[in-house]
Amino acid sequence: MVRLADAAERRLGDHGLFEIRADDAGRPACDYQVPRALDRDGIRRVVDGFAAAATRANQAGFDTVEIHAAHGYLLNQFLSPLANHRTDEYGGSRLNRTRLVLEVTEAVRSVWPAEKPLIVRLSVSDNNADGWRVDDSVALAAELKARGVDAIDCSSGGFAQGRIRSAPAYQVPFAKAVKQGAGIPTIAVGLLGDAFEAEAFIENGDTDFIALARGALNDPNWPLHANRELGGDYTLWPVQTRQVAERDRVLSSPQ
């Protein structure tokens, strides 16, 4: 899988997207890049850039594309009223704020093979009462499904105004809400390193897939260990491990 994103505020002043200036009170902007609003030509470049990236991903042999519209990246900035203060057709109402994400999705789906999955990652909630909410994500997910998206990768947050306490499985309710509300498969994330707990969320219908980041960094063989913990065998392991004596002891999970 390859994830497509416009890093926006996370990169320096390249491509003429940003300028450094004093804020409205005339004070220096410190170490932050102060963005200026994209005009229609800039928005068109963003849409075309996502489509071009999807085309390259297909040519490179990737089997899945994920559009990153979460965690404060550019598409998430358009979605969230915490960040989007535009007064044109890309700001204001939820319909307007979702316009760019839908245009990007349509462009990517048009060049991405129909038989290959297309995923969109959302911050399901800004975790702020004045921001993007779960019901907004459910409505957007339904629109994305209608445009050929196969699953929603459900995370949350991305802006300084939001707060949530992290704990094991703390974001599973977001995946469940989108799955049930929009009728689309979801991917749950967020401290899901316990194989039995992760399996239970799938069996109970809370989500369709489990994704790990830090857990996979800590143990790149987590799926193989999880398979063994859940009653599987060594079929999925590389053939070289067949030469290892006492595999259950030597290759057991570091957890």
mmCIF file of C-alpha atoms in Angstrom:
data_model
loop_
_atom_site.group_PDB
_atom_site.id
_atom_site.type_symbol
_atom_site.label_atom_id
_atom_site.label_comp_id
_atom_site.label_asym_id
_atom_site.label_seq_id
_atom_site.Cartn_x
_atom_site.Cartn_y
_atom_site.Cartn_z
ATOM 1 C CA MET A 1 0.000 0.000 0.000
ATOM 2 C CA VAL A 2 1.118 3.557 -0.669
ATOM 3 C CA ARG A 3 -0.279 6.583 1.184
ATOM 4 C CA LEU A 4 -0.777 9.806 -0.778
ATOM 5 C CA ALA A 5 -0.669 13.114 1.082
ATOM 6 C CA ASP A 6 0.045 16.781 0.578
ATOM 7 C CA ALA A 7 2.220 17.657 3.559
ATOM 8 C CA ALA A 8 1.122 21.318 3.443
ATOM 9 C CA GLU A 9 2.037 22.906 6.765
ATOM 10 C CA ARG A 10 4.571 20.202 7.532
ATOM 11 C CA ARG A 11 7.020 21.304 4.883
ATOM 12 C CA LEU A 12 9.032 24.445 4.391
ATOM 13 C CA GLY A 13 8.326 27.178 1.873
ATOM 14 C CA ASP A 14 8.745 25.147 -1.298
ATOM 15 C CA HIS A 15 6.655 25.398 -4.473
ATOM 16 C CA GLY A 16 5.559 28.916 -3.518
ATOM 17 C CA LEU A 17 2.797 27.674 -1.245
ATOM 18 C CA PHE A 18 3.937 29.589 1.811
ATOM 19 C CA GLU A 19 5.231 32.995 2.707
ATOM 20 C CA ILE A 20 6.741 34.253 5.945
ATOM 21 C CA ARG A 21 5.099 37.384 7.266
ATOM 22 C CA ALA A 22 4.176 39.032 10.534
ATOM 23 C CA ASP A 23 0.855 38.055 12.044
ATOM 24 C CA ASP A 24 -2.087 40.434 12.124
ATOM 25 C CA ALA A 25 -0.704 42.213 15.157
ATOM 26 C CA GLY A 26 2.559 42.881 13.372
ATOM 27 C CA ARG A 27 4.542 40.424 15.476
ATOM 28 C CA PRO A 28 7.056 38.061 13.858
ATOM 29 C CA ALA A 29 5.738 34.630 12.956
ATOM 30 C CA CYS A 30 8.452 32.956 15.080
ATOM 31 C CA ASP A 31 9.477 29.593 13.656
ATOM 32 C CA TYR A 32 6.132 28.834 12.010
ATOM 33 C CA GLN A 33 5.390 29.000 8.317
ATOM 34 C CA VAL A 34 2.300 31.144 7.765
ATOM 35 C CA PRO A 35 0.220 29.741 4.903
ATOM 36 C CA ARG A 36 -1.635 31.838 2.385
ATOM 37 C CA ALA A 37 -4.892 30.517 0.981
ATOM 38 C CA LEU A 38 -4.705 28.392 -2.143
ATOM 39 C CA ASP A 39 -6.341 30.006 -5.145
ATOM 40 C CA ARG A 40 -8.297 27.996 -7.723
ATOM 41 C CA ASP A 41 -5.157 27.252 -9.726
ATOM 42 C CA GLY A 42 -3.448 25.995 -6.600
ATOM 43 C CA ILE A 43 -6.387 23.769 -5.757
ATOM 44 C CA ARG A 44 -6.336 22.369 -9.292
ATOM 45 C CA ARG A 45 -2.651 21.583 -8.885
ATOM 46 C CA VAL A 46 -3.408 19.700 -5.684
ATOM 47 C CA VAL A 47 -6.116 17.610 -7.348
ATOM 48 C CA ASP A 48 -3.952 16.895 -10.377
ATOM 49 C CA GLY A 49 -0.998 16.080 -8.125
ATOM 50 C CA PHE A 50 -2.914 13.399 -6.261
ATOM 51 C CA ALA A 51 -4.072 11.848 -9.535
ATOM 52 C CA ALA A 52 -0.547 11.896 -10.938
ATOM 53 C CA ALA A 53 0.782 10.266 -7.772
ATOM 54 C CA ALA A 54 -1.845 7.516 -8.008
ATOM 55 C CA THR A 55 -0.862 6.891 -11.620
ATOM 56 C CA ARG A 56 2.782 6.539 -10.591
ATOM 57 C CA ALA A 57 1.802 4.211 -7.754
ATOM 58 C CA ASN A 58 0.001 1.944 -10.193
ATOM 59 C CA GLN A 59 2.928 1.968 -12.587
ATOM 60 C CA ALA A 60 5.208 1.052 -9.687
ATOM 61 C CA GLY A 61 3.066 -1.986 -8.900
ATOM 62 C CA PHE A 62 1.352 -0.950 -5.678
ATOM 63 C CA ASP A 63 -1.881 -2.818 -5.022
ATOM 64 C CA THR A 64 -3.593 -0.276 -2.730
ATOM 65 C CA VAL A 65 -3.697 3.513 -2.459
ATOM 66 C CA GLU A 66 -4.698 5.465 0.636
ATOM 67 C CA ILE A 67 -5.571 9.158 0.430
ATOM 68 C CA HIS A 68 -4.410 10.850 3.632
ATOM 69 C CA ALA A 69 -7.058 13.337 4.761
ATOM 70 C CA ALA A 70 -6.264 13.227 8.484
ATOM 71 C CA HIS A 71 -3.868 14.551 11.127
ATOM 72 C CA GLY A 72 -3.650 18.165 10.033
ATOM 73 C CA TYR A 73 -2.457 17.508 6.499
ATOM 74 C CA LEU A 74 -3.804 19.701 3.720
ATOM 75 C CA LEU A 75 -7.034 17.823 3.001
ATOM 76 C CA ASN A 76 -7.792 17.670 6.719
ATOM 77 C CA GLN A 77 -7.272 21.432 6.928
ATOM 78 C CA PHE A 78 -10.019 21.920 4.357
ATOM 79 C CA LEU A 79 -12.377 19.611 6.269
ATOM 80 C CA SER A 80 -11.969 21.109 9.719
ATOM 81 C CA PRO A 81 -13.685 24.361 10.725
ATOM 82 C CA LEU A 82 -10.807 24.806 13.180
ATOM 83 C CA ALA A 83 -8.489 25.409 10.229
ATOM 84 C CA ASN A 84 -10.714 26.295 7.278
ATOM 85 C CA HIS A 85 -11.795 29.931 7.391
ATOM 86 C CA ARG A 86 -12.352 30.321 3.657
ATOM 87 C CA THR A 87 -15.355 32.227 2.362
ATOM 88 C CA ASP A 88 -15.509 30.701 -1.141
ATOM 89 C CA GLU A 89 -16.975 27.399 -2.331
ATOM 90 C CA TYR A 90 -14.300 25.505 -0.391
ATOM 91 C CA GLY A 91 -15.172 26.956 3.011
ATOM 92 C CA GLY A 92 -18.088 27.552 5.327
ATOM 93 C CA SER A 93 -20.634 24.745 5.154
ATOM 94 C CA ARG A 94 -19.745 21.074 5.514
ATOM 95 C CA LEU A 95 -20.633 20.590 1.865
ATOM 96 C CA ASN A 96 -18.088 23.217 0.867
ATOM 97 C CA ARG A 97 -15.382 22.011 3.250
ATOM 98 C CA THR A 98 -15.618 18.463 1.887
ATOM 99 C CA ARG A 99 -15.446 19.628 -1.725
ATOM 100 C CA LEU A 100 -11.665 19.281 -2.144
ATOM 101 C CA VAL A 101 -11.513 15.815 -0.579
ATOM 102 C CA LEU A 102 -14.256 14.623 -2.907
ATOM 103 C CA GLU A 103 -12.577 16.193 -5.950
ATOM 104 C CA VAL A 104 -9.286 14.514 -5.047
ATOM 105 C CA THR A 105 -11.046 11.190 -4.520
ATOM 106 C CA GLU A 106 -12.805 11.385 -7.865
ATOM 107 C CA ALA A 107 -9.536 12.229 -9.615
ATOM 108 C CA VAL A 108 -7.646 9.386 -7.953
ATOM 109 C CA ARG A 109 -10.415 6.854 -8.545
ATOM 110 C CA SER A 110 -10.518 7.810 -12.232
ATOM 111 C CA VAL A 111 -6.890 6.757 -12.738
ATOM 112 C CA TRP A 112 -6.649 4.008 -10.120
ATOM 113 C CA PRO A 113 -7.698 0.572 -11.443
ATOM 114 C CA ALA A 114 -11.198 -0.448 -10.420
ATOM 115 C CA GLU A 115 -10.006 -3.829 -9.178
ATOM 116 C CA LYS A 116 -7.497 -2.227 -6.775
ATOM 117 C CA PRO A 117 -8.657 -0.958 -3.345
ATOM 118 C CA LEU A 118 -8.844 2.758 -2.623
ATOM 119 C CA ILE A 119 -8.786 3.837 1.034
ATOM 120 C CA VAL A 120 -9.243 7.264 2.594
ATOM 121 C CA ARG A 121 -7.768 8.089 5.995
ATOM 122 C CA LEU A 122 -9.862 10.466 8.088
ATOM 123 C CA SER A 123 -9.518 12.148 11.429
ATOM 124 C CA VAL A 124 -13.030 11.082 12.376
ATOM 125 C CA SER A 125 -13.137 13.774 15.050
ATOM 126 C CA ASP A 126 -11.080 16.862 15.851
ATOM 127 C CA ASN A 127 -11.763 16.033 19.507
ATOM 128 C CA ASN A 128 -13.048 19.574 19.913
ATOM 129 C CA ALA A 129 -16.707 20.570 20.125
ATOM 130 C CA ASP A 130 -16.193 23.382 17.624
ATOM 131 C CA GLY A 131 -14.356 21.220 15.117
ATOM 132 C CA TRP A 132 -14.992 18.319 12.756
ATOM 133 C CA ARG A 133 -17.239 15.733 14.432
ATOM 134 C CA VAL A 134 -18.089 12.057 14.106
ATOM 135 C CA ASP A 135 -21.371 12.811 12.315
ATOM 136 C CA ASP A 136 -19.413 14.850 9.766
ATOM 137 C CA SER A 137 -17.176 11.854 9.087
ATOM 138 C CA VAL A 138 -20.150 9.525 8.714
ATOM 139 C CA ALA A 139 -21.687 11.861 6.122
ATOM 140 C CA LEU A 140 -18.377 12.229 4.277
ATOM 141 C CA ALA A 141 -17.734 8.483 4.351
ATOM 142 C CA ALA A 142 -21.072 7.868 2.660
ATOM 143 C CA GLU A 143 -20.087 10.308 -0.107
ATOM 144 C CA LEU A 144 -16.677 8.673 -0.453
ATOM 145 C CA LYS A 145 -18.296 5.244 -0.700
ATOM 146 C CA ALA A 146 -20.504 6.520 -3.521
ATOM 147 C CA ARG A 147 -17.352 7.606 -5.343
ATOM 148 C CA GLY A 148 -15.713 4.203 -5.209
ATOM 149 C CA VAL A 149 -13.783 4.281 -1.931
ATOM 150 C CA ASP A 150 -13.470 0.794 -0.472
ATOM 151 C CA ALA A 151 -12.646 1.523 3.180
ATOM 152 C CA ILE A 152 -12.100 4.333 5.680
ATOM 153 C CA ASP A 153 -8.984 4.348 7.854
ATOM 154 C CA CYS A 154 -10.295 5.868 11.094
ATOM 155 C CA SER A 155 -8.032 7.987 13.258
ATOM 156 C CA SER A 156 -8.620 11.338 14.985
ATOM 157 C CA GLY A 157 -7.055 14.668 15.833
ATOM 158 C CA GLY A 158 -4.422 16.734 14.107
ATOM 159 C CA PHE A 159 -4.965 20.269 15.400
ATOM 160 C CA ALA A 160 -3.684 21.862 18.578
ATOM 161 C CA GLN A 161 -7.209 22.698 19.756
ATOM 162 C CA GLY A 162 -8.146 19.008 20.073
ATOM 163 C CA ARG A 163 -7.527 16.787 23.071
ATOM 164 C CA ILE A 164 -8.011 13.052 23.598
ATOM 165 C CA ARG A 165 -6.507 10.677 26.133
ATOM 166 C CA SER A 166 -4.694 7.771 24.499
ATOM 167 C CA ALA A 167 -5.221 4.268 25.857
ATOM 168 C CA PRO A 168 -5.417 0.793 24.352
ATOM 169 C CA ALA A 169 -8.082 0.688 21.616
ATOM 170 C CA TYR A 170 -9.095 4.286 22.305
ATOM 171 C CA GLN A 171 -9.966 5.015 18.655
ATOM 172 C CA VAL A 172 -11.981 1.880 17.902
ATOM 173 C CA PRO A 173 -15.291 3.709 18.590
ATOM 174 C CA PHE A 174 -14.521 6.004 15.642
ATOM 175 C CA ALA A 175 -14.173 3.021 13.298
ATOM 176 C CA LYS A 176 -17.373 1.502 14.653
ATOM 177 C CA ALA A 177 -19.351 4.731 14.203
ATOM 178 C CA VAL A 178 -18.268 5.174 10.582
ATOM 179 C CA LYS A 179 -18.799 1.506 9.739
ATOM 180 C CA GLN A 180 -22.318 1.491 11.144
ATOM 181 C CA GLY A 181 -23.273 4.987 10.040
ATOM 182 C CA ALA A 182 -22.008 4.907 6.464
ATOM 183 C CA GLY A 183 -22.143 1.191 5.710
ATOM 184 C CA ILE A 184 -18.527 1.082 4.585
ATOM 185 C CA PRO A 185 -15.673 -1.143 5.797
ATOM 186 C CA THR A 186 -13.361 0.540 8.283
ATOM 187 C CA ILE A 187 -9.830 0.196 9.605
ATOM 188 C CA ALA A 188 -9.314 0.668 13.346
ATOM 189 C CA VAL A 189 -6.087 2.111 14.755
ATOM 190 C CA GLY A 190 -4.700 3.207 18.103
ATOM 191 C CA LEU A 191 -2.715 0.999 20.477
ATOM 192 C CA LEU A 192 -4.120 -2.304 19.256
ATOM 193 C CA GLY A 193 -1.137 -4.523 20.028
ATOM 194 C CA ASP A 194 -3.080 -7.203 21.894
ATOM 195 C CA ALA A 195 -3.855 -9.869 19.285
ATOM 196 C CA PHE A 196 -6.858 -11.333 21.103
ATOM 197 C CA GLU A 197 -8.391 -7.917 21.703
ATOM 198 C CA ALA A 198 -7.817 -6.889 18.095
ATOM 199 C CA GLU A 199 -9.413 -10.096 16.837
ATOM 200 C CA ALA A 200 -12.415 -9.531 19.097
ATOM 201 C CA PHE A 201 -13.061 -6.098 17.595
ATOM 202 C CA ILE A 202 -13.252 -7.690 14.146
ATOM 203 C CA GLU A 203 -15.398 -10.627 15.291
ATOM 204 C CA ASN A 204 -17.797 -8.281 17.117
ATOM 205 C CA GLY A 205 -18.267 -6.148 14.009
ATOM 206 C CA ASP A 206 -16.691 -3.013 15.449
ATOM 207 C CA THR A 207 -14.311 -2.803 12.495
ATOM 208 C CA ASP A 208 -13.177 -4.809 9.494
ATOM 209 C CA PHE A 209 -9.410 -4.358 9.703
ATOM 210 C CA ILE A 210 -6.761 -3.571 12.299
ATOM 211 C CA ALA A 211 -3.740 -1.382 11.536
ATOM 212 C CA LEU A 212 -0.654 -0.839 13.663
ATOM 213 C CA ALA A 213 2.121 1.739 13.524
ATOM 214 C CA ARG A 214 4.166 1.834 16.732
ATOM 215 C CA GLY A 215 3.366 -1.809 17.422
ATOM 216 C CA ALA A 216 4.711 -2.816 14.022
ATOM 217 C CA LEU A 217 7.829 -0.698 14.531
ATOM 218 C CA ASN A 218 8.401 -2.435 17.845
ATOM 219 C CA ASP A 219 7.775 -5.875 16.335
ATOM 220 C CA PRO A 220 7.832 -6.047 12.522
ATOM 221 C CA ASN A 221 6.686 -9.675 12.781
ATOM 222 C CA TRP A 222 3.579 -8.773 14.803
ATOM 223 C CA PRO A 223 1.147 -10.328 12.272
ATOM 224 C CA LEU A 224 3.073 -13.589 12.351
ATOM 225 C CA HIS A 225 3.165 -13.650 16.132
ATOM 226 C CA ALA A 226 -0.526 -12.744 16.290
ATOM 227 C CA ASN A 227 -1.331 -15.595 13.920
ATOM 228 C CA ARG A 228 0.455 -18.040 16.237
ATOM 229 C CA GLU A 229 -1.230 -16.622 19.341
ATOM 230 C CA LEU A 230 -4.623 -17.058 17.698
ATOM 231 C CA GLY A 231 -3.999 -20.718 16.901
ATOM 232 C CA GLY A 232 -2.230 -20.543 13.559
ATOM 233 C CA ASP A 233 0.933 -22.312 12.496
ATOM 234 C CA TYR A 234 4.195 -21.281 10.857
ATOM 235 C CA THR A 235 2.888 -21.407 7.287
ATOM 236 C CA LEU A 236 3.174 -17.620 6.922
ATOM 237 C CA TRP A 237 6.770 -17.503 8.148
ATOM 238 C CA PRO A 238 9.706 -17.315 5.729
ATOM 239 C CA VAL A 239 10.898 -20.749 4.629
ATOM 240 C CA GLN A 240 14.249 -20.138 6.314
ATOM 241 C CA THR A 241 12.619 -20.461 9.735
ATOM 242 C CA ARG A 242 11.949 -24.119 9.044
ATOM 243 C CA GLN A 243 15.589 -24.697 9.942
ATOM 244 C CA VAL A 244 15.179 -23.166 13.421
ATOM 245 C CA ALA A 245 14.970 -25.634 16.284
ATOM 246 C CA GLU A 246 12.404 -24.996 19.041
ATOM 247 C CA ARG A 247 10.593 -22.395 16.957
ATOM 248 C CA ASP A 248 7.931 -21.718 19.577
ATOM 249 C CA ARG A 249 10.629 -20.615 22.019
ATOM 250 C CA VAL A 250 13.046 -18.884 19.651
ATOM 251 C CA LEU A 251 10.462 -17.141 17.451
ATOM 252 C CA SER A 252 7.861 -16.347 20.079
ATOM 253 C CA SER A 253 6.539 -12.816 20.379
ATOM 254 C CA PRO A 254 8.820 -10.390 22.239
ATOM 255 C CA GLN A 255 5.728 -9.173 24.015
#
